[in-house]
Coordinates of C-alpha atoms and ligand atoms in Angstrom, one line a residue:
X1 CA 20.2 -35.2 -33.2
X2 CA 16.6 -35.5 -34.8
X3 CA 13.3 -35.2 -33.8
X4 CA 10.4 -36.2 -36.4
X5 CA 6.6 -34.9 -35.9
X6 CA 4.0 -36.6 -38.0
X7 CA 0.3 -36.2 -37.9
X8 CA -2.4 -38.6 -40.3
X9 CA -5.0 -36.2 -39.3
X10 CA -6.7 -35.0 -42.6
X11 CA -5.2 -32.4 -44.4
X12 CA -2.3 -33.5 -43.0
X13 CA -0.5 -30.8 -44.2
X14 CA -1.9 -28.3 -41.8
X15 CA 1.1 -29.4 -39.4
X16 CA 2.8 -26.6 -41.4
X17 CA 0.6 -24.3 -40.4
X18 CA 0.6 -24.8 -36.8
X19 CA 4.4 -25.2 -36.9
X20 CA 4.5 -21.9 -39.0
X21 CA 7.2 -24.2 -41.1
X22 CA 6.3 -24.5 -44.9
X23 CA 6.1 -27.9 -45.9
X24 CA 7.7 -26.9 -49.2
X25 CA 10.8 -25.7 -48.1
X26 CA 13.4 -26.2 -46.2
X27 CA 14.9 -23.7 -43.5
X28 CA 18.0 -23.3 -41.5
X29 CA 18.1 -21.4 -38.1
X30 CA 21.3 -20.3 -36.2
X31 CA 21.3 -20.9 -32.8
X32 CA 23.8 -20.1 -29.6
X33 CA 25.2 -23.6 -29.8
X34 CA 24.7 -24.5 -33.7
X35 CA 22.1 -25.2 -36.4
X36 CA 18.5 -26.2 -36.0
X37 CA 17.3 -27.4 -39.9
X38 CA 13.7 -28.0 -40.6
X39 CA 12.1 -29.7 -43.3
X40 CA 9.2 -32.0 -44.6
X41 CA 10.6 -35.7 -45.4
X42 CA 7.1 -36.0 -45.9
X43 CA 3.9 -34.1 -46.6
X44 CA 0.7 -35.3 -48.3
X45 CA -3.0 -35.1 -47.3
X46 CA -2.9 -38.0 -45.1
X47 CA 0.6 -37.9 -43.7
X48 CA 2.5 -35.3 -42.8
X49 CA 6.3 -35.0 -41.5
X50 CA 8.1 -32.3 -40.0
X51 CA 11.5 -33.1 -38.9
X52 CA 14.3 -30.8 -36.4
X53 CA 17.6 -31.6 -37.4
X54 CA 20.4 -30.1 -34.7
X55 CA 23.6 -29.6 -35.9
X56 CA 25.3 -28.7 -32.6
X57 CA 28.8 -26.7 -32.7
X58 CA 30.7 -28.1 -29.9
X59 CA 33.4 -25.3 -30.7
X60 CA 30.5 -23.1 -30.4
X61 CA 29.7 -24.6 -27.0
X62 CA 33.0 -23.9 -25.5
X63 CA 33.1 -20.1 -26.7
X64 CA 29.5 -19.6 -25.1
X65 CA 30.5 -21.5 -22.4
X66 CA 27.6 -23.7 -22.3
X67 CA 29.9 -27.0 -22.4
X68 CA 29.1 -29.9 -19.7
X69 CA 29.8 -28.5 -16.4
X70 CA 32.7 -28.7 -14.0
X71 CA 34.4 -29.3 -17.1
X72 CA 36.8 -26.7 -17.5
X73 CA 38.5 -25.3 -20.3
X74 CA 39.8 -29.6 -20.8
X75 CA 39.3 -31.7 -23.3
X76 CA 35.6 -32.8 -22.3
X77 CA 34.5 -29.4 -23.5
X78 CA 35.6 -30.5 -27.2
X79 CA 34.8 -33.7 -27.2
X80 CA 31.5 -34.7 -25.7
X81 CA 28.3 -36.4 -26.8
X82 CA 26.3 -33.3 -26.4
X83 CA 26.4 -33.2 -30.7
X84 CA 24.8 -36.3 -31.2
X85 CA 22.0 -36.9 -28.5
X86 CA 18.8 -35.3 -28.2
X87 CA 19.8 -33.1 -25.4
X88 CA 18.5 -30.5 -23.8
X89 CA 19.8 -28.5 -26.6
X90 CA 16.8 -29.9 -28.5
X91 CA 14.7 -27.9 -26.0
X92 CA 16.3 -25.0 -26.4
X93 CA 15.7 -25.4 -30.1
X94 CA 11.8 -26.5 -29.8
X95 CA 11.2 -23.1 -27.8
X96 CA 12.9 -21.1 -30.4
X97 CA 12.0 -22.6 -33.9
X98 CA 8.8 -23.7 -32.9
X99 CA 7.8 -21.1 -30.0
X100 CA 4.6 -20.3 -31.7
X101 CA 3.6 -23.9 -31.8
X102 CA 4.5 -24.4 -28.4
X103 CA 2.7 -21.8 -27.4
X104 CA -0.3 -22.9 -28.9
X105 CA -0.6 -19.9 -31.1
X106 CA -1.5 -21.0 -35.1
X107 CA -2.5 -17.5 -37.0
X108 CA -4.0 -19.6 -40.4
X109 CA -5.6 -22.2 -38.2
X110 CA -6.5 -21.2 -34.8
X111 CA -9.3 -23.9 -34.5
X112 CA -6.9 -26.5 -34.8
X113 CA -4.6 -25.8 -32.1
X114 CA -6.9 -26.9 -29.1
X115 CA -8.0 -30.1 -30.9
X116 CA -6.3 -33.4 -30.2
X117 CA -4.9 -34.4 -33.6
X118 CA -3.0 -38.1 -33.5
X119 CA 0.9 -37.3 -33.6
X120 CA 3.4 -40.0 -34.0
X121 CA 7.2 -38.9 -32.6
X122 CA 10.3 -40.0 -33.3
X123 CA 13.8 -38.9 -30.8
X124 CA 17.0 -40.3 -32.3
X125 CA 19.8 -41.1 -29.5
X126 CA 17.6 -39.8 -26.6
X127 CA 19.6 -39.7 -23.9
X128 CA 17.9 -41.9 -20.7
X129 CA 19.0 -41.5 -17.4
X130 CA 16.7 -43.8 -15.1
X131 CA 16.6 -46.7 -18.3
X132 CA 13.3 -47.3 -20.6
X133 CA 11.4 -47.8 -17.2
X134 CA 11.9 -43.9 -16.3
X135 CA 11.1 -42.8 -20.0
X136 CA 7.8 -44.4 -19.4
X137 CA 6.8 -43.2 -16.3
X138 CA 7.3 -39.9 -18.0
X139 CA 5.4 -40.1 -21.0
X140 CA 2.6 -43.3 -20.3
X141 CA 0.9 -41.1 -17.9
X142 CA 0.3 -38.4 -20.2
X143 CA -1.4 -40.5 -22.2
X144 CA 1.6 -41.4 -25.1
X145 CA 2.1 -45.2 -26.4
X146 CA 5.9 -45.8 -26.3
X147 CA 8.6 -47.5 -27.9
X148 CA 12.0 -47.3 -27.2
X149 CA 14.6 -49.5 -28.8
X150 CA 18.1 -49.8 -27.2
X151 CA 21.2 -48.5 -29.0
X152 CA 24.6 -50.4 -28.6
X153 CA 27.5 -48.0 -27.4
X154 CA 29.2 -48.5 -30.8
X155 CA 28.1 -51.3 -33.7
X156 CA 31.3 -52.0 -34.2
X157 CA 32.2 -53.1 -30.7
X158 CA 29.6 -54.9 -29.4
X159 CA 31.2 -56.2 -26.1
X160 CA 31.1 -52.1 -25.2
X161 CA 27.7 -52.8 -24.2
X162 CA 24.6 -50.7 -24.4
X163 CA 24.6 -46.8 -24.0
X164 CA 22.1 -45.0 -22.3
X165 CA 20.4 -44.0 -25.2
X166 CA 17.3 -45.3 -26.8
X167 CA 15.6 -44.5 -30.1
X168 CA 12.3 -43.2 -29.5
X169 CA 8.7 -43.6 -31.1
X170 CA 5.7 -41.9 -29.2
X171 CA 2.4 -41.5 -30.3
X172 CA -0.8 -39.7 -29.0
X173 CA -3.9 -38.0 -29.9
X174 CA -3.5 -34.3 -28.2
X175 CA -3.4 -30.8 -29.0
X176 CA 0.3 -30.3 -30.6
X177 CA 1.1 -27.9 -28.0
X178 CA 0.7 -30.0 -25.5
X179 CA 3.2 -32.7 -27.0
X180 CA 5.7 -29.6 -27.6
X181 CA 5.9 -28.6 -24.0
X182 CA 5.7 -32.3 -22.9
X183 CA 8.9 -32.3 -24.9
X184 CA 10.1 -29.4 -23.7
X185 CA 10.2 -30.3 -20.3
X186 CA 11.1 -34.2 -20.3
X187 CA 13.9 -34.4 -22.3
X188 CA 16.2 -32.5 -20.0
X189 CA 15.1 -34.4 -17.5
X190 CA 15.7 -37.8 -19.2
X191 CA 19.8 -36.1 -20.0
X192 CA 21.5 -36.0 -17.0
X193 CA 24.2 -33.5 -18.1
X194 CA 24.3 -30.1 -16.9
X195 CA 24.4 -28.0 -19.9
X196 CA 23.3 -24.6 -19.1
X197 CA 23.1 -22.4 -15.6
X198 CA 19.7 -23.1 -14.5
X199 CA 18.2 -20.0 -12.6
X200 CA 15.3 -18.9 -11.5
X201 CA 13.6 -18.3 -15.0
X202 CA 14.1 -21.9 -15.6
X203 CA 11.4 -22.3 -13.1
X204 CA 9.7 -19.9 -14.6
X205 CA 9.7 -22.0 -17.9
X206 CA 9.1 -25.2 -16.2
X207 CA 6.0 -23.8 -14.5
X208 CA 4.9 -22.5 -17.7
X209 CA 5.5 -25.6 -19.9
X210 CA 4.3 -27.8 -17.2
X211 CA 1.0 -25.7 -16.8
X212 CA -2.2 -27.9 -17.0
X213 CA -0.3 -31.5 -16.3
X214 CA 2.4 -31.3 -14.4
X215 CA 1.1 -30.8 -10.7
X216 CA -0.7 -33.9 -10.9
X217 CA 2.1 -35.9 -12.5
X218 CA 2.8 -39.2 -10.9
X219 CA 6.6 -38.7 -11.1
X220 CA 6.3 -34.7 -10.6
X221 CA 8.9 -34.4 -8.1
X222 CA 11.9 -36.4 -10.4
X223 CA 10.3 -34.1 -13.0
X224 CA 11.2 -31.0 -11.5
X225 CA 14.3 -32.2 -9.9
X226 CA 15.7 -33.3 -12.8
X227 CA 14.8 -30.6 -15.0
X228 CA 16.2 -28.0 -12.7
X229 CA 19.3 -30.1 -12.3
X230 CA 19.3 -31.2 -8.7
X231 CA 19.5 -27.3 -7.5
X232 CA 17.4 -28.3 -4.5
X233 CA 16.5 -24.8 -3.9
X234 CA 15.0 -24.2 -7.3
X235 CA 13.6 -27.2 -7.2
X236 CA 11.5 -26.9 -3.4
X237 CA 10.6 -23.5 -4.5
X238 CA 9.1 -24.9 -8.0
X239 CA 7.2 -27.5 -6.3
X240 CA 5.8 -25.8 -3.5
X241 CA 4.2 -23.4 -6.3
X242 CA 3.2 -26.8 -7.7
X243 CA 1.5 -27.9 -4.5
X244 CA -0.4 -25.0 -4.7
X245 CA -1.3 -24.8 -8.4
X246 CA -2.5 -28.3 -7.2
X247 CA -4.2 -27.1 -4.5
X248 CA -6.6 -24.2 -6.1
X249 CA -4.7 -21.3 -4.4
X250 CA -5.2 -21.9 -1.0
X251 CA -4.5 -18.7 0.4
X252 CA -7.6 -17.2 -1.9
X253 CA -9.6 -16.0 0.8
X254 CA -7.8 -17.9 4.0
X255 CA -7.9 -14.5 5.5
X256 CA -11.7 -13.6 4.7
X257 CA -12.3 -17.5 5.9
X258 CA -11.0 -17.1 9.3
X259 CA -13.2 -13.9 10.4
X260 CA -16.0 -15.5 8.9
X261 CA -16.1 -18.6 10.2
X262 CA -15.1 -16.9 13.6
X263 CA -18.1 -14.9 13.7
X264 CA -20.2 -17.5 12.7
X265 CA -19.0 -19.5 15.5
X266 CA -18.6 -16.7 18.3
X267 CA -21.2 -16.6 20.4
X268 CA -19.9 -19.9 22.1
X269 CA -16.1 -19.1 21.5
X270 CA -16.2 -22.7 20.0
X271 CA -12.9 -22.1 18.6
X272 CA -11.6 -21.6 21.9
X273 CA -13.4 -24.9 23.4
X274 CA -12.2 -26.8 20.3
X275 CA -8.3 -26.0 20.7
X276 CA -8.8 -26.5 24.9
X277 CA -10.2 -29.8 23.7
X278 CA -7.6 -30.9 20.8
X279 CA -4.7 -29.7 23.4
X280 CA -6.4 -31.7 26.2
X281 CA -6.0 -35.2 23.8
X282 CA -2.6 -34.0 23.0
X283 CA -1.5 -34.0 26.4
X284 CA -2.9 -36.4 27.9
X285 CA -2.1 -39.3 25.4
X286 CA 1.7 -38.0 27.2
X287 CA 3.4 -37.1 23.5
X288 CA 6.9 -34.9 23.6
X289 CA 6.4 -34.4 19.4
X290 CA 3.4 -33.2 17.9
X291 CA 2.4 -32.4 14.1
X292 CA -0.2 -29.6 13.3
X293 CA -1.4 -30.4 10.0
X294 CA -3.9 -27.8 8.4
X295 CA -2.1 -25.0 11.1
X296 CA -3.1 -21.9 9.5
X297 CA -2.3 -19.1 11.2
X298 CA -1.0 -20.8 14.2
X299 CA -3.6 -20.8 17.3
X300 CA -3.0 -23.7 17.9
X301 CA 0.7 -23.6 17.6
X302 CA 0.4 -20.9 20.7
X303 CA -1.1 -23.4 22.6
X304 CA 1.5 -26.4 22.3
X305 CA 4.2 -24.0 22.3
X306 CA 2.8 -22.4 26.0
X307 CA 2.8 -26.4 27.1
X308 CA 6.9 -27.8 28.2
X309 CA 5.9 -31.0 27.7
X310 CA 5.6 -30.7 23.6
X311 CA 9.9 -30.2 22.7
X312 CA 9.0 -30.7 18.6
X313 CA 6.0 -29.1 17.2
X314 CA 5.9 -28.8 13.7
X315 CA 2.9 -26.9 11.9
X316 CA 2.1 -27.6 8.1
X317 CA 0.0 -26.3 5.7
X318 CA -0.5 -25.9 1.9
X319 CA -0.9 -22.0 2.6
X320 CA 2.4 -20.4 2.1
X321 CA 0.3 -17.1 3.0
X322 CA -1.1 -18.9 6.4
X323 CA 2.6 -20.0 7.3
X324 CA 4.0 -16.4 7.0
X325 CA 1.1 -14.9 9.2
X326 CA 1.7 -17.8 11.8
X327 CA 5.3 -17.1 11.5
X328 CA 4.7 -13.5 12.4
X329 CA 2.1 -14.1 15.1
X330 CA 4.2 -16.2 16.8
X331 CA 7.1 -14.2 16.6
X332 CA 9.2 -16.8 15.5
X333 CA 12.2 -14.3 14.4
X334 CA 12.4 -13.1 17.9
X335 CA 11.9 -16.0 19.4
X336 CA 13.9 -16.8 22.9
X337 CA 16.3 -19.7 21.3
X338 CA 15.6 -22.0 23.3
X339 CA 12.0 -21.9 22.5
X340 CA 12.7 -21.6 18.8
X341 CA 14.2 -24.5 18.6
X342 CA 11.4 -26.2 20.0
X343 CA 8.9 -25.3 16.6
X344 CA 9.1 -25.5 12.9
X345 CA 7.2 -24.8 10.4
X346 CA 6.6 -26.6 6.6
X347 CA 5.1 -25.5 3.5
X348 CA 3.4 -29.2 2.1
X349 CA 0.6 -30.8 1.0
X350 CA -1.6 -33.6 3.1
X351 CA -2.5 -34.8 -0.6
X352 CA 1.5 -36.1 -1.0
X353 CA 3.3 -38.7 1.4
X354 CA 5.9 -36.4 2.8
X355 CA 9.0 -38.0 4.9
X356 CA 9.5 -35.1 7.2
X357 CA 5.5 -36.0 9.0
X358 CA 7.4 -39.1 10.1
X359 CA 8.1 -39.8 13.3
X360 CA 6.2 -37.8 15.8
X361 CA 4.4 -39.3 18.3
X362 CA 0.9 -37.4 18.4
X363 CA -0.8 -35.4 15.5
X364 CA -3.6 -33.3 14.8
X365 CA -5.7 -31.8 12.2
X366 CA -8.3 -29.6 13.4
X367 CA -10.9 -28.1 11.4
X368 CA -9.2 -29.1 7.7
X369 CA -10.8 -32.5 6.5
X370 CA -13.3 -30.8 5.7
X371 CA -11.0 -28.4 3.4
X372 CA -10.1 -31.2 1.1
X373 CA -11.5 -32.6 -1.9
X374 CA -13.6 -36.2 -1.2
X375 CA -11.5 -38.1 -4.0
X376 CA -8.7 -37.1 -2.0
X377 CA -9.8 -38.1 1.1
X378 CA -8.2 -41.7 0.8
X379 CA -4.9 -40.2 0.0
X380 CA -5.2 -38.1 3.4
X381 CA -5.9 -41.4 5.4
X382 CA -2.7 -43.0 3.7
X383 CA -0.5 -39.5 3.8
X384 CA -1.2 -39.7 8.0
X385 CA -2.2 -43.1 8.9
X386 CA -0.2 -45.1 6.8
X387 CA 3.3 -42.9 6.3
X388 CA 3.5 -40.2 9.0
X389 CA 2.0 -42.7 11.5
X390 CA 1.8 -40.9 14.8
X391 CA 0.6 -43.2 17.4
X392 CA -2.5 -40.7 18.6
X393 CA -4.2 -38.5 15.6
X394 CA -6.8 -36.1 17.0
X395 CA -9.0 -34.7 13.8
X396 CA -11.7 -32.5 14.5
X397 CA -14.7 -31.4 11.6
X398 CA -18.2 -29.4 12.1
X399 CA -21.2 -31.6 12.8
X400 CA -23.6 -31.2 9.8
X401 CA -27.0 -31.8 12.2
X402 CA -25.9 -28.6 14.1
X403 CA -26.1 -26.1 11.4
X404 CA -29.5 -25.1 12.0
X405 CA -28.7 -23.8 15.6
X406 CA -26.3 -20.8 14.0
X407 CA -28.8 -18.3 14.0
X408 CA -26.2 -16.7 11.4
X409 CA -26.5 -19.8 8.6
X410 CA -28.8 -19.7 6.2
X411 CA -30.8 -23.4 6.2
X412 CA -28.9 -25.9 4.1
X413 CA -25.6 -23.6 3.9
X414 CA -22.1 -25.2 4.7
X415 CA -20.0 -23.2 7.5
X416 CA -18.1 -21.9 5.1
X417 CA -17.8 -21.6 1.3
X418 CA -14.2 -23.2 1.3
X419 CA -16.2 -26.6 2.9
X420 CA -16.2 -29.2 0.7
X421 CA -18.2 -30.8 3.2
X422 CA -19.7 -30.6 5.9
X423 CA -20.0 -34.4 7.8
X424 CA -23.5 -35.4 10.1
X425 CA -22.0 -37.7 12.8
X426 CA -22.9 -41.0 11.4
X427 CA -20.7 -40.1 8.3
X428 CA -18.1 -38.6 10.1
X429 CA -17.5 -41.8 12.3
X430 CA -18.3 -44.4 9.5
X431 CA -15.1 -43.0 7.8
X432 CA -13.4 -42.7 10.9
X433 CA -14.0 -46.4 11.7
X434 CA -12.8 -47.5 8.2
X435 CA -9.5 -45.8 8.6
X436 CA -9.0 -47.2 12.2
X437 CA -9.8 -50.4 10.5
X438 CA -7.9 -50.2 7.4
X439 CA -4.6 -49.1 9.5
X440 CA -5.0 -50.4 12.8
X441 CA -6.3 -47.2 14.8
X442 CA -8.9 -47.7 18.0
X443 CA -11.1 -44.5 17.5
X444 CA -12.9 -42.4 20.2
X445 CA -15.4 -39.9 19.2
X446 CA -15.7 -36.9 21.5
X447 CA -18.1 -33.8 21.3
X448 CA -16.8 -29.8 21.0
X449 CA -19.2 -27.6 22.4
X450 CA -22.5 -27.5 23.9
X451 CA -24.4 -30.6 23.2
X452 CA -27.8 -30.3 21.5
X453 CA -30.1 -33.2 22.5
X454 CA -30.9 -34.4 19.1
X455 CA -28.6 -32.8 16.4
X456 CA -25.0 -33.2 19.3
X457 CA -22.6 -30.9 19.5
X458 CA -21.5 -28.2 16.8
X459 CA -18.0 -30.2 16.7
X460 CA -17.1 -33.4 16.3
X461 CA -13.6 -34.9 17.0
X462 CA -12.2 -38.5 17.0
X463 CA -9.0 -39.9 18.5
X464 CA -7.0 -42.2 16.9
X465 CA -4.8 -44.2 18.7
X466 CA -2.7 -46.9 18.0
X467 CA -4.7 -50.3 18.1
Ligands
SAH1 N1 -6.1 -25.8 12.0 C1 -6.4 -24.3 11.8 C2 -6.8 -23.9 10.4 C3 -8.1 -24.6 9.9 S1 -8.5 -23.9 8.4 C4 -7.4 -23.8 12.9 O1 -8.0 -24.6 13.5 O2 -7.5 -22.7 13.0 C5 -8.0 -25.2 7.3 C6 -6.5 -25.1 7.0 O3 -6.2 -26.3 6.2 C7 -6.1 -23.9 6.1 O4 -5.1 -23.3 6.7 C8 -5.7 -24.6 4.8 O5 -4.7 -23.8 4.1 C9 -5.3 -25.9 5.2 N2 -5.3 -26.9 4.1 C10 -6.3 -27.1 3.2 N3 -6.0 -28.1 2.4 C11 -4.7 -28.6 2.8 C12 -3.9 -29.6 2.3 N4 -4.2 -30.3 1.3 N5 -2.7 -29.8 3.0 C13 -2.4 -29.0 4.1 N6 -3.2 -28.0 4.5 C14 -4.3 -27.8 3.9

């Protein structure tokens, strides 16, 4: 199992120094499961090569019990590939022999370890469950060239076929600690086998390594699912922290957000009239299942809960914080059966297409599109109009115009500092209009609150329905 580094950027024989590996010897470090050797097949001023040689013990695997699992005490636990493909193992090694690097820590040359030097990597016999396709959806979006070249199962017998592993060339321009924990984290997932117990601090590691590029990974959920081994409840509780790395951390000042904005809004009770009006639509487009998306604490929630006609209600949000307090206001653990079994609630995103939002038949988002970033906007229209598809969607946002008639808001200011924007009605119902468009929704706008003559009412809110 070898890994090769290389760097042509100029004196190239600084990649000692940030691997803390002199290029003029050669070093051998005992692991659990073996031998990780490092040397320099190269190292001149304008090319420089570290390699990791792993010399894996299988004998040693069986005693430490870190052998492929389910296996036993059989014959599999002697006689496996785990020696000679750039397993996991080689993870384990990158963290130990090179933890510094990977850490981004370089005591001689601290300047260089932020700066994006051009690396060119070589994996012999990299193990790739998912084929060359998977190994680059892993790596392309993170801004690596790759090759891979196929290896046959053995020379010798060519009618054997392929094995699933590849040699490996990848090259970049990034910091080295970034490639390192790319590394670190990929290559398990690319080997399928079970080598080691994965517990909780292997989320821990994950979210660590995978700090500053994983949460908006395109293949982020195989990612962590195959790096924690298909243990589905590390792997949920990995990426709902994910989804709210992602997220800025939404429950920063969720708490402080409702009172404000409650105040701000109190003298008409407009939070009242808005959930009489979103629960009005809900009811009368005649739905038994109804999403909350954006519930927060769970007013709402009350509401459809109080109503027989709504038998699934499920309220979402990216607030893991804003889900407990709903949980607790509603009384969920106490809950008459019965009742409980008509509600759920879900820790998710509206940024990620999420199978569970399909299927009901009404939907609502009050008071959130206005939470979330404009560039993901268009992912919000696909996440509910094109996958979730409810056939009503009732989304209420503030009407800009109105702000000057809160004798609490300072001219010019938002509602609330978590806004992201606050829409006037032309712009809320142009973009309505598009979606309907775009996914085949009729649309009809409807005013919250008292109606000014020019500016309209403090609240806006469209229905969606099914054209
Ligand atoms: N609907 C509730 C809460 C509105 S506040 C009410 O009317 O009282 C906005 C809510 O949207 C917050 O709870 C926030 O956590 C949630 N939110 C913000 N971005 C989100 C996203 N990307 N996915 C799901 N919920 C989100």
């Amino acid at each position: 199992m070898l890994l090769t580094i290389s760097t042509t950027h100029e004196p190239a024989t600084d990649l000692g120094y940030l691997l803390h590996k002199n290029p003029a010897k050669a070093q051998t470090f005992d692991l659990a499961f073996g031998q990780a050797h490092v040397f320099y097949p190269q190292a001149a001023e304008n090319i420089c090569t570290a390699a990791l040689l792993l010399d894996i013990d299988p004998i040693a695997l069986v005693r430490t019990r870190r052998g492929p699992a389910g296996a036993g005490r059989s014959l599999e636990n002697y006689v496996n590939d785990r020696p000679y493909v750039a397993s996991s193992f080689l993870s384990v090694a990158i963290a130990q022999v090179f933890g510094s690097a990977l850490g981004g820590r370089s005591k001689d040359r601290p300047d260089l370890v932020d700066k994006p030097i051009p690396l060119k990597v070589t994996l012999a016999a990299l193990p790739c469950r998912g084929g060359e396709a998977f190994l680059r959806k892993l790596f392309q979006p993170l801004g690596y060239q790759v090759a891979a070249e196929g290896r046959a199962l053995d020379e010798q017998f060519p009618e054997w076929g392929a094995s699933r592993c590849f040699d490996v060339t990848l090259e970049c321009v990034m910091p080295l600690a970034d490639m390192l924990s790319h590394l670190y984290v990929l290559i398990p997932v690319l080997d399928d086998d079970k080598h080691y117990w994965v517990g909780q601090d292997e989320v821990e590691k994950l979210l660590r390594h995978g700090e500053g590029w994983l949460a908006d990974h395109p293949e982020r959920d195989a990612i962590v699912r195959g790096y924690l081994k298909r243990q589905k409840h590390l792997a949920n509780d990995a990426l709902a922290r994910l989804l709210e790395q992602d997220a800025g951390d939404p429950d920063e000042g969720e708490e402080q957000h409702a009172i404000e904005e409650t105040a701000a809004e109190e003298k008409t009770s407009l939070n009242t009239q808005r959930l009489g009006a979103v629960l009005a639509a809900l009811k009368s487009c005649g739905a038994g299942s109804v999403l909350d998306l954006g519930c927060g604490e769970g007013k709402l929630l009350r509401l459809l809960l109080g109503e027989k006609q709504f038998v699934k209600i499920l309220g979402m949000d990216v607030s893991f914080r804003a889900l407990e307090i709903a949980a607790e206001r509603l009384h969920l653990q106490t809950m008459p059966e019965k009742k409980r079994a008509r509600i759920n609630l879900m820790h998710g995103s509206l940024n990620y297409r999420d199978r569970r939002l399909e299927g009901f038949e009404a939907a609502c988002a009050v008071e959130v599109l206005e939470h979330l970033d404009p560039p993901r906007l268009a992912a919000f229209g696909r996440v509910v109009f094109e996958f979730a598809r409810p056939n009503t969607m009732v989304i209420t946002t503030p009407n800009r115009e109105y702000n000057g008639q809160w004798e609490t808001l300072p001219t010019g200011q938002l509602r609330h500092k978590d806004h992201r924007f606050e829409w006037t009605r032309a712009e809320f119902q142009a973009w309505a209009n598009g979606i309907g468009e775009r996914f085949g929704y009729r649309v009809s706008f409807l005013p919250v609150g008292p109606v000014h003559p020019e500016v309209g009412p403090p609240t806006q809110m469209g229905v969606f329905t099914h054209a």
